[in-house]
């Protein structure tokens, strides 16, 4: 190395005077460090470029041995038959941390979505299945009685045995359903005092991931101060993510400008209101009346549980959630959250 900038000194923890004159492979982890000289040799012989002029993400090594991600691009200057290489590095550590945080939060949200969706499904299924199961149990009981009245012989004994087994299985199915219901009911919520704006911003970031090829103008407004809210942060983020994701779906198809606006404002003295507005086509007539009921969807790949789950969550926070068409076109969804849903009187 012929030169080592002050920024490089900070990044690697080496002083320029200690490192100038050393091989650049000192800044690389094994096994790249060992291979570096032969890569360079190969380039000088064949002109085959591995990284020069291309740039890519690589792992670098600090003086204390810590490895960290960097974006590296290498330039080459040839003068009087000598090659001089310049490496430009950007430390990607902070970038990676926030990427990891997003991925973590996303997986937490997905888990919750599954959990809530499972709860919603389990409740519906339990309700739907209870009646036919009771009917099966009753029919089996009556048939058993009729068979028993026929008198005991080899065949009736076999029939009674089979009918007993059917009754046992119907009972077992009932118990499985009951245990699922108990499991769903006991899902623990974690109410804490949280900064609503932070929670909303994070959820919006996640819900808009992957919209880059059809850019959407996403605006988040908080005109005045909003107090901390006593809430289950992950659940409220799930609601925001659901509403924003629906808005993304709504505006994505159009070729005109795609706008989503999220307003966070105080609502009276004891609540806040979060609105999600879009300039999409608005609510379809046939879904409008039953918006928050499960399995209500107008999308070919929709499940129709997002809004039902959101309603369950907001209701468990003693809040209210609604959706309607905007006069200006597009849809508007809003939810009202009491600042402290645990307080005695939360109406405001
Ligand atoms: P899904 O998104 O799986 O269909 P949801 O419960 O989240 O389930 O939404 C139910 C339905 O409500 C959607 O299929 C859609 O018809 C309607 N909807 C929700 N949000 C919007 C919106 N922003 N614009 C237009 N329609 C919407």
GROMACS .gro file of C-alpha atoms and ligand atoms in nm:
model
  375
    1UNK     CA    1   0.000   0.000   0.000
    2UNK     CA    2   0.129   0.341  -0.099
    3UNK     CA    3  -0.139   0.557   0.063
    4UNK     CA    4  -0.402   0.509   0.335
    5UNK     CA    5  -0.661   0.783   0.389
    6UNK     CA    6  -0.772   0.915   0.731
    7UNK     CA    7  -1.119   0.765   0.665
    8UNK     CA    8  -0.954   0.428   0.605
    9UNK     CA    9  -0.760   0.471   0.930
   10UNK     CA   10  -1.090   0.515   1.117
   11UNK     CA   11  -1.255   0.227   0.934
   12UNK     CA   12  -0.976  -0.027   0.990
   13UNK     CA   13  -0.807   0.098   1.307
   14UNK     CA   14  -0.462   0.103   1.141
   15UNK     CA   15  -0.245   0.417   1.137
   16UNK     CA   16  -0.128   0.511   0.786
   17UNK     CA   17   0.238   0.505   0.891
   18UNK     CA   18   0.201   0.148   1.024
   19UNK     CA   19   0.038   0.009   0.715
   20UNK     CA   20   0.199   0.190   0.423
   21UNK     CA   21   0.439  -0.050   0.259
   22UNK     CA   22   0.239  -0.356   0.369
   23UNK     CA   23   0.043  -0.590   0.142
   24UNK     CA   24  -0.324  -0.489   0.101
   25UNK     CA   25  -0.424  -0.847   0.182
   26UNK     CA   26  -0.373  -0.745   0.547
   27UNK     CA   27  -0.720  -0.586   0.524
   28UNK     CA   28  -0.886  -0.907   0.405
   29UNK     CA   29  -1.003  -1.214   0.591
   30UNK     CA   30  -0.878  -1.564   0.516
   31UNK     CA   31  -0.893  -1.736   0.263
   32UNK     CA   32  -0.921  -1.429   0.037
   33UNK     CA   33  -0.607  -1.278   0.192
   34UNK     CA   34  -0.397  -1.577   0.085
   35UNK     CA   35  -0.545  -1.579  -0.265
   36UNK     CA   36  -0.519  -1.206  -0.325
   37UNK     CA   37  -0.169  -1.198  -0.470
   38UNK     CA   38  -0.247  -1.471  -0.722
   39UNK     CA   39  -0.566  -1.285  -0.830
   40UNK     CA   40  -0.357  -0.977  -0.888
   41UNK     CA   41  -0.096  -1.177  -1.074
   42UNK     CA   42  -0.367  -1.326  -1.293
   43UNK     CA   43  -0.502  -0.982  -1.375
   44UNK     CA   44  -0.159  -0.851  -1.465
   45UNK     CA   45  -0.099  -1.150  -1.692
   46UNK     CA   46  -0.437  -1.192  -1.856
   47UNK     CA   47  -0.622  -0.864  -1.797
   48UNK     CA   48  -0.911  -1.069  -1.656
   49UNK     CA   49  -1.103  -0.848  -1.414
   50UNK     CA   50  -1.247  -0.988  -1.096
   51UNK     CA   51  -1.343  -0.673  -0.916
   52UNK     CA   52  -1.176  -0.386  -1.102
   53UNK     CA   53  -1.432  -0.145  -1.240
   54UNK     CA   54  -1.714  -0.372  -1.122
   55UNK     CA   55  -1.747  -0.317  -0.748
   56UNK     CA   56  -1.913  -0.550  -0.508
   57UNK     CA   57  -1.986  -0.630  -0.147
   58UNK     CA   58  -1.700  -0.802   0.031
   59UNK     CA   59  -1.588  -0.869   0.385
   60UNK     CA   60  -1.303  -0.662   0.524
   61UNK     CA   61  -1.089  -0.713   0.832
   62UNK     CA   62  -1.004  -0.453   1.096
   63UNK     CA   63  -0.675  -0.434   1.283
   64UNK     CA   64  -0.835  -0.608   1.582
   65UNK     CA   65  -0.951  -0.894   1.360
   66UNK     CA   66  -1.320  -0.791   1.345
   67UNK     CA   67  -1.478  -0.868   1.009
   68UNK     CA   68  -1.724  -0.620   0.860
   69UNK     CA   69  -1.915  -0.579   0.531
   70UNK     CA   70  -1.799  -0.317   0.281
   71UNK     CA   71  -1.885  -0.212  -0.069
   72UNK     CA   72  -1.559  -0.215  -0.258
   73UNK     CA   73  -1.477  -0.070  -0.594
   74UNK     CA   74  -1.129  -0.077  -0.739
   75UNK     CA   75  -0.986   0.150  -1.004
   76UNK     CA   76  -0.662   0.102  -1.192
   77UNK     CA   77  -0.419   0.350  -1.343
   78UNK     CA   78  -0.136   0.240  -1.568
   79UNK     CA   79   0.169   0.467  -1.591
   80UNK     CA   80   0.499   0.382  -1.751
   81UNK     CA   81   0.415   0.012  -1.736
   82UNK     CA   82   0.331   0.025  -1.364
   83UNK     CA   83  -0.019  -0.047  -1.235
   84UNK     CA   84  -0.154   0.157  -0.948
   85UNK     CA   85  -0.475   0.037  -0.782
   86UNK     CA   86  -0.714   0.251  -0.580
   87UNK     CA   87  -0.971   0.092  -0.354
   88UNK     CA   88  -1.284   0.286  -0.252
   89UNK     CA   89  -1.471   0.138   0.041
   90UNK     CA   90  -1.804   0.206   0.203
   91UNK     CA   91  -1.869   0.053   0.544
   92UNK     CA   92  -2.200  -0.134   0.522
   93UNK     CA   93  -2.223  -0.228   0.893
   94UNK     CA   94  -2.499   0.020   0.981
   95UNK     CA   95  -2.682  -0.062   0.660
   96UNK     CA   96  -2.671  -0.433   0.747
   97UNK     CA   97  -2.794  -0.374   1.102
   98UNK     CA   98  -3.100  -0.188   0.979
   99UNK     CA   99  -3.156  -0.451   0.712
  100UNK     CA  100  -3.142  -0.718   0.981
  101UNK     CA  101  -3.378  -0.520   1.203
  102UNK     CA  102  -3.628  -0.493   0.919
  103UNK     CA  103  -3.598  -0.863   0.842
  104UNK     CA  104  -3.648  -0.948   1.209
  105UNK     CA  105  -3.950  -0.725   1.243
  106UNK     CA  106  -4.090  -0.859   0.922
  107UNK     CA  107  -4.061  -1.216   1.040
  108UNK     CA  108  -4.223  -1.119   1.372
  109UNK     CA  109  -4.509  -0.960   1.180
  110UNK     CA  110  -4.544  -1.259   0.953
  111UNK     CA  111  -4.553  -1.484   1.256
  112UNK     CA  112  -4.818  -1.271   1.414
  113UNK     CA  113  -5.015  -1.264   1.090
  114UNK     CA  114  -5.003  -1.641   1.084
  115UNK     CA  115  -5.095  -1.658   1.446
  116UNK     CA  116  -5.385  -1.417   1.410
  117UNK     CA  117  -5.493  -1.572   1.082
  118UNK     CA  118  -5.478  -1.911   1.249
  119UNK     CA  119  -5.681  -1.779   1.541
  120UNK     CA  120  -5.938  -1.633   1.310
  121UNK     CA  121  -5.956  -1.954   1.109
  122UNK     CA  122  -5.964  -2.170   1.419
  123UNK     CA  123  -6.251  -1.972   1.565
  124UNK     CA  124  -6.448  -1.990   1.243
  125UNK     CA  125  -6.373  -2.360   1.196
  126UNK     CA  126  -6.454  -2.443   1.556
  127UNK     CA  127  -6.786  -2.268   1.519
  128UNK     CA  128  -6.863  -2.436   1.186
  129UNK     CA  129  -6.751  -2.782   1.293
  130UNK     CA  130  -6.920  -2.796   1.629
  131UNK     CA  131  -7.268  -2.849   1.489
  132UNK     CA  132  -7.193  -3.135   1.248
  133UNK     CA  133  -6.981  -3.300   1.517
  134UNK     CA  134  -7.262  -3.286   1.768
  135UNK     CA  135  -7.494  -3.430   1.502
  136UNK     CA  136  -7.250  -3.717   1.435
  137UNK     CA  137  -7.226  -3.790   1.809
  138UNK     CA  138  -7.607  -3.792   1.843
  139UNK     CA  139  -7.667  -4.012   1.536
  140UNK     CA  140  -7.405  -4.256   1.661
  141UNK     CA  141  -7.571  -4.270   2.001
  142UNK     CA  142  -7.918  -4.335   1.852
  143UNK     CA  143  -7.784  -4.597   1.609
  144UNK     CA  144  -7.604  -4.767   1.895
  145UNK     CA  145  -7.929  -4.786   2.089
  146UNK     CA  146  -8.116  -4.928   1.786
  147UNK     CA  147  -7.844  -5.187   1.728
  148UNK     CA  148  -7.840  -5.283   2.096
  149UNK     CA  149  -8.218  -5.342   2.076
  150UNK     CA  150  -8.160  -5.598   1.798
  151UNK     CA  151  -8.018  -5.840   2.054
  152UNK     CA  152  -7.665  -5.966   2.095
  153UNK     CA  153  -7.504  -6.181   1.833
  154UNK     CA  154  -7.170  -6.181   1.657
  155UNK     CA  155  -7.269  -5.912   1.407
  156UNK     CA  156  -7.439  -5.671   1.646
  157UNK     CA  157  -7.141  -5.700   1.879
  158UNK     CA  158  -6.907  -5.599   1.594
  159UNK     CA  159  -7.143  -5.312   1.501
  160UNK     CA  160  -7.162  -5.188   1.860
  161UNK     CA  161  -6.787  -5.198   1.881
  162UNK     CA  162  -6.751  -4.989   1.563
  163UNK     CA  163  -7.017  -4.742   1.677
  164UNK     CA  164  -6.836  -4.696   2.008
  165UNK     CA  165  -6.519  -4.622   1.815
  166UNK     CA  166  -6.704  -4.361   1.601
  167UNK     CA  167  -6.840  -4.194   1.915
  168UNK     CA  168  -6.490  -4.184   2.065
  169UNK     CA  169  -6.347  -4.024   1.751
  170UNK     CA  170  -6.622  -3.761   1.740
  171UNK     CA  171  -6.545  -3.679   2.102
  172UNK     CA  172  -6.175  -3.660   2.025
  173UNK     CA  173  -6.237  -3.417   1.739
  174UNK     CA  174  -6.442  -3.202   1.977
  175UNK     CA  175  -6.156  -3.197   2.225
  176UNK     CA  176  -5.905  -3.094   1.960
  177UNK     CA  177  -6.126  -2.803   1.862
  178UNK     CA  178  -6.171  -2.699   2.224
  179UNK     CA  179  -5.795  -2.703   2.282
  180UNK     CA  180  -5.733  -2.489   1.972
  181UNK     CA  181  -5.989  -2.239   2.097
  182UNK     CA  182  -5.821  -2.223   2.437
  183UNK     CA  183  -5.481  -2.179   2.275
  184UNK     CA  184  -5.605  -1.893   2.060
  185UNK     CA  185  -5.781  -1.727   2.352
  186UNK     CA  186  -5.467  -1.736   2.563
  187UNK     CA  187  -5.243  -1.563   2.311
  188UNK     CA  188  -5.053  -1.322   2.529
  189UNK     CA  189  -5.065  -0.957   2.438
  190UNK     CA  190  -4.791  -0.721   2.549
  191UNK     CA  191  -4.925  -0.378   2.632
  192UNK     CA  192  -4.654  -0.119   2.682
  193UNK     CA  193  -4.619   0.258   2.647
  194UNK     CA  194  -4.499   0.307   2.293
  195UNK     CA  195  -4.415   0.586   2.050
  196UNK     CA  196  -4.692   0.552   1.793
  197UNK     CA  197  -4.516   0.745   1.518
  198UNK     CA  198  -4.208   0.521   1.534
  199UNK     CA  199  -4.424   0.210   1.528
  200UNK     CA  200  -4.622   0.342   1.229
  201UNK     CA  201  -4.309   0.441   1.036
  202UNK     CA  202  -4.155   0.098   1.084
  203UNK     CA  203  -4.471  -0.081   0.975
  204UNK     CA  204  -4.506   0.143   0.668
  205UNK     CA  205  -4.147   0.067   0.570
  206UNK     CA  206  -4.217  -0.303   0.585
  207UNK     CA  207  -4.551  -0.283   0.406
  208UNK     CA  208  -4.398  -0.091   0.117
  209UNK     CA  209  -4.100  -0.322   0.065
  210UNK     CA  210  -4.080  -0.442  -0.293
  211UNK     CA  211  -4.285  -0.162  -0.446
  212UNK     CA  212  -3.980  -0.007  -0.612
  213UNK     CA  213  -4.070  -0.108  -0.967
  214UNK     CA  214  -4.404   0.074  -0.944
  215UNK     CA  215  -4.304   0.370  -0.727
  216UNK     CA  216  -4.557   0.498  -0.477
  217UNK     CA  217  -4.549   0.838  -0.315
  218UNK     CA  218  -4.588   0.750   0.054
  219UNK     CA  219  -4.636   1.044   0.289
  220UNK     CA  220  -4.652   1.022   0.666
  221UNK     CA  221  -4.791   1.330   0.841
  222UNK     CA  222  -4.803   1.411   1.209
  223UNK     CA  223  -4.908   1.774   1.230
  224UNK     CA  224  -4.908   1.802   1.609
  225UNK     CA  225  -4.761   1.620   1.909
  226UNK     CA  226  -4.896   1.273   1.980
  227UNK     CA  227  -4.849   1.118   2.323
  228UNK     CA  228  -4.716   0.768   2.383
  229UNK     CA  229  -4.983   0.500   2.360
  230UNK     CA  230  -5.032   0.197   2.581
  231UNK     CA  231  -5.051  -0.076   2.318
  232UNK     CA  232  -4.920  -0.405   2.186
  233UNK     CA  233  -4.669  -0.258   1.940
  234UNK     CA  234  -4.644  -0.562   1.712
  235UNK     CA  235  -5.021  -0.595   1.687
  236UNK     CA  236  -5.073  -0.226   1.604
  237UNK     CA  237  -4.795  -0.251   1.347
  238UNK     CA  238  -4.978  -0.549   1.201
  239UNK     CA  239  -5.289  -0.333   1.158
  240UNK     CA  240  -5.094  -0.047   0.996
  241UNK     CA  241  -4.912  -0.294   0.770
  242UNK     CA  242  -5.244  -0.452   0.666
  243UNK     CA  243  -5.401  -0.115   0.583
  244UNK     CA  244  -5.095   0.010   0.397
  245UNK     CA  245  -5.054  -0.319   0.212
  246UNK     CA  246  -5.418  -0.296   0.099
  247UNK     CA  247  -5.356   0.063  -0.012
  248UNK     CA  248  -5.046  -0.055  -0.202
  249UNK     CA  249  -5.255  -0.324  -0.373
  250UNK     CA  250  -5.521  -0.064  -0.456
  251UNK     CA  251  -5.288   0.192  -0.617
  252UNK     CA  252  -5.043  -0.050  -0.777
  253UNK     CA  253  -5.246  -0.129  -1.086
  254UNK     CA  254  -5.294   0.231  -1.196
  255UNK     CA  255  -5.064   0.409  -1.435
  256UNK     CA  256  -5.145   0.751  -1.297
  257UNK     CA  257  -4.976   0.885  -0.985
  258UNK     CA  258  -4.986   0.642  -0.690
  259UNK     CA  259  -5.027   0.820  -0.358
  260UNK     CA  260  -5.068   0.684  -0.006
  261UNK     CA  261  -5.098   0.922   0.287
  262UNK     CA  262  -5.083   0.828   0.651
  263UNK     CA  263  -5.198   1.084   0.907
  264UNK     CA  264  -5.137   1.047   1.277
  265UNK     CA  265  -5.330   1.297   1.487
  266UNK     CA  266  -5.466   1.342   1.833
  267UNK     CA  267  -5.837   1.270   1.863
  268UNK     CA  268  -6.000   1.450   2.154
  269UNK     CA  269  -5.816   1.434   2.483
  270UNK     CA  270  -5.789   1.059   2.528
  271UNK     CA  271  -5.735   0.905   2.187
  272UNK     CA  272  -5.535   0.926   1.870
  273UNK     CA  273  -5.645   0.857   1.516
  274UNK     CA  274  -5.440   0.700   1.238
  275UNK     CA  275  -5.570   0.739   0.883
  276UNK     CA  276  -5.450   0.560   0.574
  277UNK     CA  277  -5.569   0.725   0.254
  278UNK     CA  278  -5.502   0.619  -0.101
  279UNK     CA  279  -5.590   0.742  -0.449
  280UNK     CA  280  -5.678   0.395  -0.583
  281UNK     CA  281  -6.014   0.286  -0.724
  282UNK     CA  282  -6.190   0.284  -0.384
  283UNK     CA  283  -6.393   0.005  -0.223
  284UNK     CA  284  -6.584  -0.238  -0.444
  285UNK     CA  285  -6.960  -0.220  -0.379
  286UNK     CA  286  -6.994  -0.585  -0.280
  287UNK     CA  287  -6.720  -0.575  -0.015
  288UNK     CA  288  -6.807  -0.239   0.134
  289UNK     CA  289  -7.078  -0.358   0.373
  290UNK     CA  290  -6.893  -0.661   0.504
  291UNK     CA  291  -6.540  -0.518   0.499
  292UNK     CA  292  -6.433  -0.645   0.838
  293UNK     CA  293  -6.582  -0.992   0.813
  294UNK     CA  294  -6.337  -1.277   0.757
  295UNK     CA  295  -6.290  -1.429   0.409
  296UNK     CA  296  -6.428  -1.120   0.242
  297UNK     CA  297  -6.203  -1.044  -0.052
  298UNK     CA  298  -6.221  -0.902  -0.402
  299UNK     CA  299  -5.867  -1.011  -0.491
  300UNK     CA  300  -5.789  -1.322  -0.691
  301UNK     CA  301  -5.503  -1.406  -0.455
  302UNK     CA  302  -5.662  -1.255  -0.141
  303UNK     CA  303  -5.758  -1.446   0.172
  304UNK     CA  304  -5.975  -1.174   0.316
  305UNK     CA  305  -5.857  -1.199   0.674
  306UNK     CA  306  -5.642  -0.882   0.698
  307UNK     CA  307  -5.921  -0.645   0.792
  308UNK     CA  308  -6.092  -0.902   1.017
  309UNK     CA  309  -5.766  -0.946   1.209
  310UNK     CA  310  -5.718  -0.569   1.224
  311UNK     CA  311  -6.064  -0.529   1.371
  312UNK     CA  312  -5.995  -0.796   1.635
  313UNK     CA  313  -5.672  -0.619   1.731
  314UNK     CA  314  -5.821  -0.270   1.747
  315UNK     CA  315  -6.122  -0.397   1.944
  316UNK     CA  316  -5.886  -0.564   2.193
  317UNK     CA  317  -5.730  -0.218   2.238
  318UNK     CA  318  -6.076  -0.072   2.303
  319UNK     CA  319  -6.050   0.124   1.981
  320UNK     CA  320  -6.250   0.152   1.662
  321UNK     CA  321  -6.164   0.089   1.297
  322UNK     CA  322  -6.355   0.192   0.986
  323UNK     CA  323  -6.320   0.215   0.612
  324UNK     CA  324  -6.501   0.421   0.350
  325UNK     CA  325  -6.465   0.577   0.010
  326UNK     CA  326  -6.320   0.924  -0.013
  327UNK     CA  327  -6.502   1.198  -0.194
  328UNK     CA  328  -6.184   1.281  -0.380
  329UNK     CA  329  -6.164   0.918  -0.498
  330UNK     CA  330  -5.978   0.628  -0.341
  331UNK     CA  331  -6.032   0.468  -0.003
  332UNK     CA  332  -5.979   0.584   0.352
  333UNK     CA  333  -5.928   0.356   0.649
  334UNK     CA  334  -5.882   0.488   0.999
  335UNK     CA  335  -5.849   0.353   1.347
  336UNK     CA  336  -5.892   0.530   1.676
  337UNK     CA  337  -5.683   0.416   1.970
  338UNK     CA  338  -5.733   0.524   2.327
  339UNK     CA  339  -5.411   0.662   2.472
  340UNK     CA  340  -5.452   0.425   2.764
  341UNK     CA  341  -5.695   0.145   2.690
  342UNK     CA  342  -5.648   0.023   3.046
  343UNK     CA  343  -5.788   0.347   3.190
  344UNK     CA  344  -6.144   0.322   3.323
  345UNK     CA  345  -6.320   0.556   3.085
  346UNK     CA  346  -6.166   0.561   2.742
  347UNK     CA  347  -6.438   0.737   2.546
  348UNK     CA  348  -6.338   1.081   2.430
  349LIG     P1  349  -5.742  -0.927   0.134
  349LIG     O1  350  -5.646  -0.814   0.122
  349LIG     O2  351  -5.675  -1.061   0.150
  349LIG     O3  352  -5.848  -0.929   0.029
  349LIG     P2  353  -5.851  -0.777   0.358
  349LIG     O4  354  -5.939  -0.821   0.471
  349LIG     O5  355  -5.726  -0.705   0.395
  349LIG     O6  356  -5.818  -0.906   0.274
  349LIG     O7  357  -5.935  -0.683   0.262
  349LIG     C1  358  -6.066  -0.720   0.224
  349LIG     C2  359  -6.111  -0.648   0.099
  349LIG     O8  360  -6.131  -0.509   0.127
  349LIG     C3  361  -6.012  -0.647  -0.015
  349LIG     O9  362  -6.019  -0.768  -0.092
  349LIG     C4  363  -6.056  -0.526  -0.096
  349LIG    O10  364  -6.168  -0.557  -0.177
  349LIG     C5  365  -6.108  -0.431   0.011
  349LIG     N1  366  -6.010  -0.326   0.042
  349LIG     C6  367  -5.934  -0.317   0.152
  349LIG     N2  368  -5.857  -0.208   0.146
  349LIG     C7  369  -5.884  -0.145   0.030
  349LIG     C8  370  -5.836  -0.023  -0.035
  349LIG     N3  371  -5.743   0.054   0.022
  349LIG     N4  372  -5.890   0.010  -0.154
  349LIG     C9  373  -5.984  -0.070  -0.213
  349LIG     N5  374  -6.033  -0.183  -0.158
  349LIG    C10  375  -5.983  -0.221  -0.038
   0.00000   0.00000   0.00000
